[in-house]
Amino acid sequence: MNYKILYGNTYLKKTIIKIKKKISLLKKTIKRKPKILIINIGNNIPSNIYIKKKCINFDYVGIKYKIKKLKTNITEKKVIKIIKKTNKNKNIDCLLIQLPIPKHLNTNKIINKINPTKDVDGLNAINIGKLSQGKPIIHPCTPWGVIKLLKLYKINLIGLNALIIGSSNLVGKPMSMELINAGCTVTLINTKTKNIKKHIKNTDLLISAIGKYNIFPTYWIKKKSIIIDIGINKVNNKIVGDINFKEAKKIAKYITPTPGGIGLMTISILLKNIIKIYKKNNKKLF
């Protein structure tokens, strides 16, 4: 069967070229470059991989960054104290909490302490609320990266039956909003959903965001469907997605690779969001 792999590298290359040029032009008029603080709590392997990739691109385009590495057992109170301090720091434009964070910490409470105007991931309750109204200020990076990738390959989303596996606040829920805004009919499932096989077999656009490899048989997937794999896992010292790529590509019409797919799109949108926030919060400088 003919299939097409949806790579994210083309979009990322175009993004970094544009942003590098923008920052180069800013140097002539503005002394301070855009700056982001990344708070990384614990030692989550996928998180460390993403941060490394982000920083490579920050270095290339000229975005300043600081990574604040915190111990797994840090208290919620201390994390919030760091966030509040960053909110007041005029020299830091954006704040990103690398998710997931340790279970003893309340993710929603921590994310909602970020000033919405510095919330580069677009996950603060105010930014998510705007997205639910179809009027987002800052798009959540990964979901918007999915939409942008599908548009890049000229895939018409209107009327598609879309299924999202995983209902997290980080990806699943905002992804459902983005797809609804794009004209899809959306189903969001999780581990408590009954007859998951039936849902998967009847979907045109399958998006997996679980973070567990090969969680369901490949033959459940509908033929000629679009497969977007957001998951990132380490299996036998190799980075893989949630879905068995080798088998799924025999069924799919379009499919994303891991690595090389949505991870690159997430970084692209993050870079764009940083510049958008930097310009919005420093209007007097432009």
PDB file of C-alpha atoms in Angstrom:
ATOM      1  CA  MET A   1       0.000   0.000   0.000  1.00  0.00           C
ATOM      2  CA  ASN A   2       1.237   3.512  -0.808  1.00  0.00           C
ATOM      3  CA  TYR A   3       1.706   5.696   2.250  1.00  0.00           C
ATOM      4  CA  LYS A   4       3.186   9.087   2.939  1.00  0.00           C
ATOM      5  CA  ILE A   5       5.391   9.884   5.916  1.00  0.00           C
ATOM      6  CA  LEU A   6       4.641  13.252   7.511  1.00  0.00           C
ATOM      7  CA  TYR A   7       8.023  14.677   8.459  1.00  0.00           C
ATOM      8  CA  GLY A   8       8.331  17.749  10.663  1.00  0.00           C
ATOM      9  CA  ASN A   9      11.837  18.764   9.572  1.00  0.00           C
ATOM     10  CA  THR A  10      10.755  20.966   6.635  1.00  0.00           C
ATOM     11  CA  TYR A  11       8.538  23.118   8.836  1.00  0.00           C
ATOM     12  CA  LEU A  12      11.204  23.344  11.555  1.00  0.00           C
ATOM     13  CA  LYS A  13      13.889  24.406   9.056  1.00  0.00           C
ATOM     14  CA  LYS A  14      11.660  27.171   7.674  1.00  0.00           C
ATOM     15  CA  THR A  15      10.771  28.295  11.198  1.00  0.00           C
ATOM     16  CA  ILE A  16      14.344  28.543  12.473  1.00  0.00           C
ATOM     17  CA  ILE A  17      15.504  30.405   9.344  1.00  0.00           C
ATOM     18  CA  LYS A  18      12.755  33.020   9.814  1.00  0.00           C
ATOM     19  CA  ILE A  19      13.304  33.379  13.558  1.00  0.00           C
ATOM     20  CA  LYS A  20      17.085  33.550  13.262  1.00  0.00           C
ATOM     21  CA  LYS A  21      16.648  36.375  10.754  1.00  0.00           C
ATOM     22  CA  LYS A  22      14.146  38.172  13.032  1.00  0.00           C
ATOM     23  CA  ILE A  23      16.473  37.987  16.034  1.00  0.00           C
ATOM     24  CA  SER A  24      19.417  39.180  13.919  1.00  0.00           C
ATOM     25  CA  LEU A  25      17.379  42.229  12.925  1.00  0.00           C
ATOM     26  CA  LEU A  26      16.363  42.812  16.553  1.00  0.00           C
ATOM     27  CA  LYS A  27      20.021  43.013  17.575  1.00  0.00           C
ATOM     28  CA  LYS A  28      20.354  46.261  15.639  1.00  0.00           C
ATOM     29  CA  THR A  29      17.629  48.020  17.623  1.00  0.00           C
ATOM     30  CA  ILE A  30      17.174  46.035  20.850  1.00  0.00           C
ATOM     31  CA  LYS A  31      20.035  44.922  23.090  1.00  0.00           C
ATOM     32  CA  ARG A  32      18.147  42.195  24.947  1.00  0.00           C
ATOM     33  CA  LYS A  33      17.384  38.943  23.152  1.00  0.00           C
ATOM     34  CA  PRO A  34      14.251  36.877  23.906  1.00  0.00           C
ATOM     35  CA  LYS A  35      14.762  34.708  26.984  1.00  0.00           C
ATOM     36  CA  ILE A  36      12.988  31.637  28.346  1.00  0.00           C
ATOM     37  CA  LEU A  37      13.258  29.826  31.674  1.00  0.00           C
ATOM     38  CA  ILE A  38      12.669  26.063  31.598  1.00  0.00           C
ATOM     39  CA  ILE A  39      11.878  24.382  34.902  1.00  0.00           C
ATOM     40  CA  ASN A  40      12.758  20.684  34.791  1.00  0.00           C
ATOM     41  CA  ILE A  41      11.720  18.671  37.836  1.00  0.00           C
ATOM     42  CA  GLY A  42      13.079  15.165  38.365  1.00  0.00           C
ATOM     43  CA  ASN A  43      14.715  12.966  35.756  1.00  0.00           C
ATOM     44  CA  ASN A  44      12.124  12.039  33.121  1.00  0.00           C
ATOM     45  CA  ILE A  45      13.949  10.593  30.070  1.00  0.00           C
ATOM     46  CA  PRO A  46      11.595  11.926  27.341  1.00  0.00           C
ATOM     47  CA  SER A  47      11.648  15.346  29.040  1.00  0.00           C
ATOM     48  CA  ASN A  48      15.433  15.415  28.995  1.00  0.00           C
ATOM     49  CA  ILE A  49      15.426  14.502  25.290  1.00  0.00           C
ATOM     50  CA  TYR A  50      12.991  17.299  24.443  1.00  0.00           C
ATOM     51  CA  ILE A  51      14.908  19.888  26.466  1.00  0.00           C
ATOM     52  CA  LYS A  52      18.161  18.981  24.732  1.00  0.00           C
ATOM     53  CA  LYS A  53      16.546  19.386  21.297  1.00  0.00           C
ATOM     54  CA  LYS A  54      14.932  22.675  22.296  1.00  0.00           C
ATOM     55  CA  CYS A  55      18.234  24.110  23.500  1.00  0.00           C
ATOM     56  CA  ILE A  56      20.042  23.167  20.290  1.00  0.00           C
ATOM     57  CA  ASN A  57      17.509  25.260  18.377  1.00  0.00           C
ATOM     58  CA  PHE A  58      17.588  28.103  20.927  1.00  0.00           C
ATOM     59  CA  ASP A  59      21.355  28.322  20.450  1.00  0.00           C
ATOM     60  CA  TYR A  60      21.030  28.338  16.677  1.00  0.00           C
ATOM     61  CA  VAL A  61      18.409  31.090  16.385  1.00  0.00           C
ATOM     62  CA  GLY A  62      19.754  33.241  19.221  1.00  0.00           C
ATOM     63  CA  ILE A  63      17.147  32.762  21.953  1.00  0.00           C
ATOM     64  CA  LYS A  64      18.600  32.969  25.454  1.00  0.00           C
ATOM     65  CA  TYR A  65      17.569  30.290  27.915  1.00  0.00           C
ATOM     66  CA  LYS A  66      18.098  29.048  31.416  1.00  0.00           C
ATOM     67  CA  ILE A  67      17.297  25.558  32.658  1.00  0.00           C
ATOM     68  CA  LYS A  68      16.406  25.301  36.323  1.00  0.00           C
ATOM     69  CA  LYS A  69      16.883  21.676  37.319  1.00  0.00           C
ATOM     70  CA  LEU A  70      14.937  20.782  40.453  1.00  0.00           C
ATOM     71  CA  LYS A  71      15.057  17.612  42.528  1.00  0.00           C
ATOM     72  CA  THR A  72      12.213  15.103  42.263  1.00  0.00           C
ATOM     73  CA  ASN A  73      11.225  15.579  45.916  1.00  0.00           C
ATOM     74  CA  ILE A  74      10.951  19.387  45.751  1.00  0.00           C
ATOM     75  CA  THR A  75       7.898  20.819  47.483  1.00  0.00           C
ATOM     76  CA  GLU A  76       5.043  22.482  45.634  1.00  0.00           C
ATOM     77  CA  LYS A  77       5.578  25.614  47.695  1.00  0.00           C
ATOM     78  CA  LYS A  78       9.158  25.988  46.452  1.00  0.00           C
ATOM     79  CA  VAL A  79       8.180  25.467  42.808  1.00  0.00           C
ATOM     80  CA  ILE A  80       5.463  28.121  43.069  1.00  0.00           C
ATOM     81  CA  LYS A  81       7.923  30.513  44.710  1.00  0.00           C
ATOM     82  CA  ILE A  82      10.247  30.167  41.685  1.00  0.00           C
ATOM     83  CA  ILE A  83       7.329  30.747  39.301  1.00  0.00           C
ATOM     84  CA  LYS A  84       6.192  33.896  41.119  1.00  0.00           C
ATOM     85  CA  LYS A  85       9.733  35.255  41.076  1.00  0.00           C
ATOM     86  CA  THR A  86       9.976  34.585  37.331  1.00  0.00           C
ATOM     87  CA  ASN A  87       6.615  36.246  36.691  1.00  0.00           C
ATOM     88  CA  LYS A  88       8.072  39.473  38.122  1.00  0.00           C
ATOM     89  CA  ASN A  89      11.357  39.256  36.220  1.00  0.00           C
ATOM     90  CA  LYS A  90      11.105  41.608  33.234  1.00  0.00           C
ATOM     91  CA  ASN A  91      14.208  40.068  31.644  1.00  0.00           C
ATOM     92  CA  ILE A  92      12.551  36.662  31.273  1.00  0.00           C
ATOM     93  CA  ASP A  93       9.861  36.660  28.585  1.00  0.00           C
ATOM     94  CA  CYS A  94       8.628  33.074  28.802  1.00  0.00           C
ATOM     95  CA  LEU A  95       8.312  30.332  31.377  1.00  0.00           C
ATOM     96  CA  LEU A  96       7.955  26.647  30.593  1.00  0.00           C
ATOM     97  CA  ILE A  97       7.344  23.841  33.080  1.00  0.00           C
ATOM     98  CA  GLN A  98       8.634  20.679  31.414  1.00  0.00           C
ATOM     99  CA  LEU A  99       5.857  18.119  31.777  1.00  0.00           C
ATOM    100  CA  PRO A 100       5.182  15.601  33.187  1.00  0.00           C
ATOM    101  CA  ILE A 101       6.216  16.534  36.711  1.00  0.00           C
ATOM    102  CA  PRO A 102       6.405  14.214  39.791  1.00  0.00           C
ATOM    103  CA  LYS A 103       3.025  12.944  40.988  1.00  0.00           C
ATOM    104  CA  HIS A 104       3.204  14.570  44.410  1.00  0.00           C
ATOM    105  CA  LEU A 105       2.971  17.970  42.687  1.00  0.00           C
ATOM    106  CA  ASN A 106      -0.350  19.400  41.482  1.00  0.00           C
ATOM    107  CA  THR A 107       0.265  20.088  37.776  1.00  0.00           C
ATOM    108  CA  ASN A 108      -2.809  22.301  37.272  1.00  0.00           C
ATOM    109  CA  LYS A 109      -2.062  24.394  40.335  1.00  0.00           C
ATOM    110  CA  ILE A 110       1.542  24.935  39.252  1.00  0.00           C
ATOM    111  CA  ILE A 111       0.735  25.722  35.604  1.00  0.00           C
ATOM    112  CA  ASN A 112      -1.939  28.200  36.680  1.00  0.00           C
ATOM    113  CA  LYS A 113       0.596  30.139  38.744  1.00  0.00           C
ATOM    114  CA  ILE A 114       2.380  31.115  35.520  1.00  0.00           C
ATOM    115  CA  ASN A 115       1.503  34.585  34.291  1.00  0.00           C
ATOM    116  CA  PRO A 116      -0.658  33.908  31.175  1.00  0.00           C
ATOM    117  CA  THR A 117       1.441  36.443  29.246  1.00  0.00           C
ATOM    118  CA  LYS A 118       4.552  34.291  29.904  1.00  0.00           C
ATOM    119  CA  ASP A 119       2.847  30.931  29.420  1.00  0.00           C
ATOM    120  CA  VAL A 120       4.734  29.781  26.312  1.00  0.00           C
ATOM    121  CA  ASP A 121       3.113  26.315  26.364  1.00  0.00           C
ATOM    122  CA  GLY A 122      -0.386  27.862  26.292  1.00  0.00           C
ATOM    123  CA  LEU A 123      -1.604  25.552  29.079  1.00  0.00           C
ATOM    124  CA  ASN A 124      -2.608  28.101  31.711  1.00  0.00           C
ATOM    125  CA  ALA A 125      -6.373  28.003  32.434  1.00  0.00           C
ATOM    126  CA  ILE A 126      -6.825  31.431  30.841  1.00  0.00           C
ATOM    127  CA  ASN A 127      -5.054  30.414  27.621  1.00  0.00           C
ATOM    128  CA  ILE A 128      -6.905  27.093  27.450  1.00  0.00           C
ATOM    129  CA  GLY A 129     -10.169  28.975  28.026  1.00  0.00           C
ATOM    130  CA  LYS A 130      -9.414  31.236  25.068  1.00  0.00           C
ATOM    131  CA  LEU A 131      -8.658  28.167  22.939  1.00  0.00           C
ATOM    132  CA  SER A 132     -11.982  26.571  23.912  1.00  0.00           C
ATOM    133  CA  GLN A 133     -13.715  29.719  22.650  1.00  0.00           C
ATOM    134  CA  GLY A 134     -11.867  29.438  19.345  1.00  0.00           C
ATOM    135  CA  LYS A 135      -9.898  32.607  20.091  1.00  0.00           C
ATOM    136  CA  PRO A 136      -6.483  31.412  21.307  1.00  0.00           C
ATOM    137  CA  ILE A 137      -3.779  33.913  22.194  1.00  0.00           C
ATOM    138  CA  ILE A 138      -1.045  31.305  22.578  1.00  0.00           C
ATOM    139  CA  HIS A 139      -1.633  27.881  21.025  1.00  0.00           C
ATOM    140  CA  PRO A 140      -0.464  24.834  23.034  1.00  0.00           C
ATOM    141  CA  CYS A 141       2.712  23.751  21.255  1.00  0.00           C
ATOM    142  CA  THR A 142       2.138  20.076  20.476  1.00  0.00           C
ATOM    143  CA  PRO A 143      -1.560  20.240  19.439  1.00  0.00           C
ATOM    144  CA  TRP A 144      -0.950  23.272  17.232  1.00  0.00           C
ATOM    145  CA  GLY A 145       2.097  21.512  15.798  1.00  0.00           C
ATOM    146  CA  VAL A 146      -0.175  18.641  14.736  1.00  0.00           C
ATOM    147  CA  ILE A 147      -2.588  21.025  13.004  1.00  0.00           C
ATOM    148  CA  LYS A 148       0.248  22.844  11.241  1.00  0.00           C
ATOM    149  CA  LEU A 149       1.790  19.571  10.025  1.00  0.00           C
ATOM    150  CA  LEU A 150      -1.519  18.358   8.581  1.00  0.00           C
ATOM    151  CA  LYS A 151      -1.994  21.697   6.823  1.00  0.00           C
ATOM    152  CA  LEU A 152       1.569  21.570   5.508  1.00  0.00           C
ATOM    153  CA  TYR A 153       0.726  18.329   3.706  1.00  0.00           C
ATOM    154  CA  LYS A 154      -2.588  19.823   2.524  1.00  0.00           C
ATOM    155  CA  ILE A 155      -4.719  17.297   4.408  1.00  0.00           C
ATOM    156  CA  ASN A 156      -8.321  18.489   4.629  1.00  0.00           C
ATOM    157  CA  LEU A 157      -9.566  18.147   8.200  1.00  0.00           C
ATOM    158  CA  ILE A 158     -13.153  19.268   7.705  1.00  0.00           C
ATOM    159  CA  GLY A 159     -15.585  16.463   8.467  1.00  0.00           C
ATOM    160  CA  LEU A 160     -12.974  13.887   9.505  1.00  0.00           C
ATOM    161  CA  ASN A 161     -13.753  11.508  12.363  1.00  0.00           C
ATOM    162  CA  ALA A 162     -10.807  12.102  14.697  1.00  0.00           C
ATOM    163  CA  LEU A 163      -9.882   9.905  17.642  1.00  0.00           C
ATOM    164  CA  ILE A 164      -7.470  11.013  20.352  1.00  0.00           C
ATOM    165  CA  ILE A 165      -6.071   8.294  22.600  1.00  0.00           C
ATOM    166  CA  GLY A 166      -5.114   9.980  25.864  1.00  0.00           C
ATOM    167  CA  SER A 167      -7.056  12.719  27.631  1.00  0.00           C
ATOM    168  CA  SER A 168      -4.279  14.637  29.370  1.00  0.00           C
ATOM    169  CA  ASN A 169      -4.378  18.389  29.926  1.00  0.00           C
ATOM    170  CA  LEU A 170      -1.020  18.604  28.172  1.00  0.00           C
ATOM    171  CA  VAL A 171      -2.041  17.091  24.832  1.00  0.00           C
ATOM    172  CA  GLY A 172      -5.339  15.214  24.676  1.00  0.00           C
ATOM    173  CA  LYS A 173      -7.781  17.907  25.795  1.00  0.00           C
ATOM    174  CA  PRO A 174      -6.213  20.879  23.960  1.00  0.00           C
ATOM    175  CA  MET A 175      -5.772  18.635  20.896  1.00  0.00           C
ATOM    176  CA  SER A 176      -9.511  17.954  20.910  1.00  0.00           C
ATOM    177  CA  MET A 177     -10.211  21.708  20.973  1.00  0.00           C
ATOM    178  CA  GLU A 178      -7.838  22.384  18.092  1.00  0.00           C
ATOM    179  CA  LEU A 179      -9.467  19.648  16.001  1.00  0.00           C
ATOM    180  CA  ILE A 180     -12.983  20.875  16.795  1.00  0.00           C
ATOM    181  CA  ASN A 181     -11.926  24.387  15.761  1.00  0.00           C
ATOM    182  CA  ALA A 182     -10.549  22.854  12.538  1.00  0.00           C
ATOM    183  CA  GLY A 183     -13.882  21.206  11.695  1.00  0.00           C
ATOM    184  CA  CYS A 184     -13.373  17.602  12.852  1.00  0.00           C
ATOM    185  CA  THR A 185     -15.777  15.358  14.718  1.00  0.00           C
ATOM    186  CA  VAL A 186     -13.760  14.417  17.781  1.00  0.00           C
ATOM    187  CA  THR A 187     -13.743  11.446  20.147  1.00  0.00           C
ATOM    188  CA  LEU A 188     -11.440  11.488  23.156  1.00  0.00           C
ATOM    189  CA  ILE A 189     -10.739   8.154  24.856  1.00  0.00           C
ATOM    190  CA  ASN A 190      -8.707   6.938  27.824  1.00  0.00           C
ATOM    191  CA  THR A 191      -8.051   3.750  29.806  1.00  0.00           C
ATOM    192  CA  LYS A 192     -11.619   3.727  31.134  1.00  0.00           C
ATOM    193  CA  THR A 193     -13.214   3.812  27.667  1.00  0.00           C
ATOM    194  CA  LYS A 194     -15.199   0.708  26.741  1.00  0.00           C
ATOM    195  CA  ASN A 195     -14.658  -1.105  23.419  1.00  0.00           C
ATOM    196  CA  ILE A 196     -11.557   0.844  22.405  1.00  0.00           C
ATOM    197  CA  LYS A 197     -11.118  -1.446  19.392  1.00  0.00           C
ATOM    198  CA  LYS A 198     -14.401  -0.227  17.883  1.00  0.00           C
ATOM    199  CA  HIS A 199     -13.358   3.409  18.221  1.00  0.00           C
ATOM    200  CA  ILE A 200      -9.969   2.827  16.609  1.00  0.00           C
ATOM    201  CA  LYS A 201     -11.373   0.832  13.677  1.00  0.00           C
ATOM    202  CA  ASN A 202     -13.850   3.603  12.803  1.00  0.00           C
ATOM    203  CA  THR A 203     -11.575   6.640  12.849  1.00  0.00           C
ATOM    204  CA  ASP A 204     -10.171   8.603   9.896  1.00  0.00           C
ATOM    205  CA  LEU A 205      -7.590  10.481  11.957  1.00  0.00           C
ATOM    206  CA  LEU A 206      -5.919   8.581  14.798  1.00  0.00           C
ATOM    207  CA  ILE A 207      -3.850  10.539  17.301  1.00  0.00           C
ATOM    208  CA  SER A 208      -2.013   8.648  20.017  1.00  0.00           C
ATOM    209  CA  ALA A 209      -0.703  10.570  23.022  1.00  0.00           C
ATOM    210  CA  ILE A 210      -0.274   7.946  25.720  1.00  0.00           C
ATOM    211  CA  GLY A 211       3.469   7.463  26.156  1.00  0.00           C
ATOM    212  CA  LYS A 212       3.299   3.656  26.066  1.00  0.00           C
ATOM    213  CA  TYR A 213       4.631   1.646  23.150  1.00  0.00           C
ATOM    214  CA  ASN A 214       2.469  -0.808  21.187  1.00  0.00           C
ATOM    215  CA  ILE A 215      -0.461  -0.515  23.573  1.00  0.00           C
ATOM    216  CA  PHE A 216      -2.979  -1.916  21.050  1.00  0.00           C
ATOM    217  CA  PRO A 217      -2.699  -4.286  18.042  1.00  0.00           C
ATOM    218  CA  THR A 218      -1.875  -2.598  14.737  1.00  0.00           C
ATOM    219  CA  TYR A 219      -4.611  -4.491  12.874  1.00  0.00           C
ATOM    220  CA  TRP A 220      -7.212  -2.478  14.810  1.00  0.00           C
ATOM    221  CA  ILE A 221      -6.276   0.598  12.774  1.00  0.00           C
ATOM    222  CA  LYS A 222      -8.578   1.541   9.919  1.00  0.00           C
ATOM    223  CA  LYS A 223      -7.090   1.178   6.434  1.00  0.00           C
ATOM    224  CA  LYS A 224      -6.054   4.406   4.670  1.00  0.00           C
ATOM    225  CA  SER A 225      -6.357   6.402   7.888  1.00  0.00           C
ATOM    226  CA  ILE A 226      -4.116   9.240   9.048  1.00  0.00           C
ATOM    227  CA  ILE A 227      -1.896   8.310  11.999  1.00  0.00           C
ATOM    228  CA  ILE A 228      -0.354  10.978  14.217  1.00  0.00           C
ATOM    229  CA  ASP A 229       1.963   9.531  16.853  1.00  0.00           C
ATOM    230  CA  ILE A 230       2.714  12.013  19.639  1.00  0.00           C
ATOM    231  CA  GLY A 231       4.050   9.480  22.139  1.00  0.00           C
ATOM    232  CA  ILE A 232       7.744   9.179  22.897  1.00  0.00           C
ATOM    233  CA  ASN A 233       9.214   6.071  24.494  1.00  0.00           C
ATOM    234  CA  LYS A 234      12.579   4.402  24.863  1.00  0.00           C
ATOM    235  CA  VAL A 235      12.565   0.738  23.817  1.00  0.00           C
ATOM    236  CA  ASN A 236      15.791  -1.252  23.499  1.00  0.00           C
ATOM    237  CA  ASN A 237      17.770   2.004  23.628  1.00  0.00           C
ATOM    238  CA  LYS A 238      15.800   3.392  20.669  1.00  0.00           C
ATOM    239  CA  ILE A 239      13.324   6.275  20.648  1.00  0.00           C
ATOM    240  CA  VAL A 240       9.906   5.138  19.403  1.00  0.00           C
ATOM    241  CA  GLY A 241       6.342   6.422  19.479  1.00  0.00           C
ATOM    242  CA  ASP A 242       3.213   4.742  20.829  1.00  0.00           C
ATOM    243  CA  ILE A 243       2.440   2.904  17.596  1.00  0.00           C
ATOM    244  CA  ASN A 244       4.408   0.202  15.789  1.00  0.00           C
ATOM    245  CA  PHE A 245       5.547   2.359  12.863  1.00  0.00           C
ATOM    246  CA  LYS A 246       6.826  -0.528  10.715  1.00  0.00           C
ATOM    247  CA  GLU A 247       3.468  -2.296  10.821  1.00  0.00           C
ATOM    248  CA  ALA A 248       1.178   0.745  10.901  1.00  0.00           C
ATOM    249  CA  LYS A 249       2.654   2.291   7.737  1.00  0.00           C
ATOM    250  CA  LYS A 250       1.345  -0.726   5.799  1.00  0.00           C
ATOM    251  CA  ILE A 251      -2.194   0.306   6.741  1.00  0.00           C
ATOM    252  CA  ALA A 252      -2.051   4.099   6.877  1.00  0.00           C
ATOM    253  CA  LYS A 253      -2.439   6.679   4.130  1.00  0.00           C
ATOM    254  CA  TYR A 254      -0.377   9.179   6.141  1.00  0.00           C
ATOM    255  CA  ILE A 255       1.774   8.538   9.211  1.00  0.00           C
ATOM    256  CA  THR A 256       4.234  10.474  11.391  1.00  0.00           C
ATOM    257  CA  PRO A 257       7.612   8.983  12.321  1.00  0.00           C
ATOM    258  CA  THR A 258       9.178   9.016  15.787  1.00  0.00           C
ATOM    259  CA  PRO A 259      11.581  10.699  15.979  1.00  0.00           C
ATOM    260  CA  GLY A 260      11.286  13.209  13.138  1.00  0.00           C
ATOM    261  CA  GLY A 261       7.584  13.983  13.280  1.00  0.00           C
ATOM    262  CA  ILE A 262       5.533  15.764  15.934  1.00  0.00           C
ATOM    263  CA  GLY A 263       8.508  16.391  18.236  1.00  0.00           C
ATOM    264  CA  LEU A 264      10.011  18.711  15.616  1.00  0.00           C
ATOM    265  CA  MET A 265       6.669  20.439  15.121  1.00  0.00           C
ATOM    266  CA  THR A 266       6.384  21.016  18.879  1.00  0.00           C
ATOM    267  CA  ILE A 267       9.782  22.728  18.884  1.00  0.00           C
ATOM    268  CA  SER A 268       8.750  24.838  15.866  1.00  0.00           C
ATOM    269  CA  ILE A 269       5.641  26.145  17.602  1.00  0.00           C
ATOM    270  CA  LEU A 270       7.575  26.733  20.824  1.00  0.00           C
ATOM    271  CA  LEU A 271      10.040  28.954  18.929  1.00  0.00           C
ATOM    272  CA  LYS A 272       7.173  30.870  17.324  1.00  0.00           C
ATOM    273  CA  ASN A 273       5.403  31.292  20.662  1.00  0.00           C
ATOM    274  CA  ILE A 274       8.558  32.681  22.280  1.00  0.00           C
ATOM    275  CA  ILE A 275       8.892  35.367  19.607  1.00  0.00           C
ATOM    276  CA  LYS A 276       5.167  36.156  19.762  1.00  0.00           C
ATOM    277  CA  ILE A 277       5.285  36.619  23.553  1.00  0.00           C
ATOM    278  CA  TYR A 278       8.546  38.584  23.387  1.00  0.00           C
ATOM    279  CA  LYS A 279       7.055  41.057  20.927  1.00  0.00           C
ATOM    280  CA  LYS A 280       3.723  41.275  22.739  1.00  0.00           C
ATOM    281  CA  ASN A 281       5.317  41.947  26.134  1.00  0.00           C
ATOM    282  CA  ASN A 282       7.856  44.436  24.789  1.00  0.00           C
ATOM    283  CA  LYS A 283       5.669  46.566  22.519  1.00  0.00           C
ATOM    284  CA  LYS A 284       7.447  49.755  23.576  1.00  0.00           C
ATOM    285  CA  LEU A 285      10.658  48.422  22.082  1.00  0.00           C
ATOM    286  CA  PHE A 286       9.193  47.901  18.609  1.00  0.00           C
TER     287      PHE A 286
END
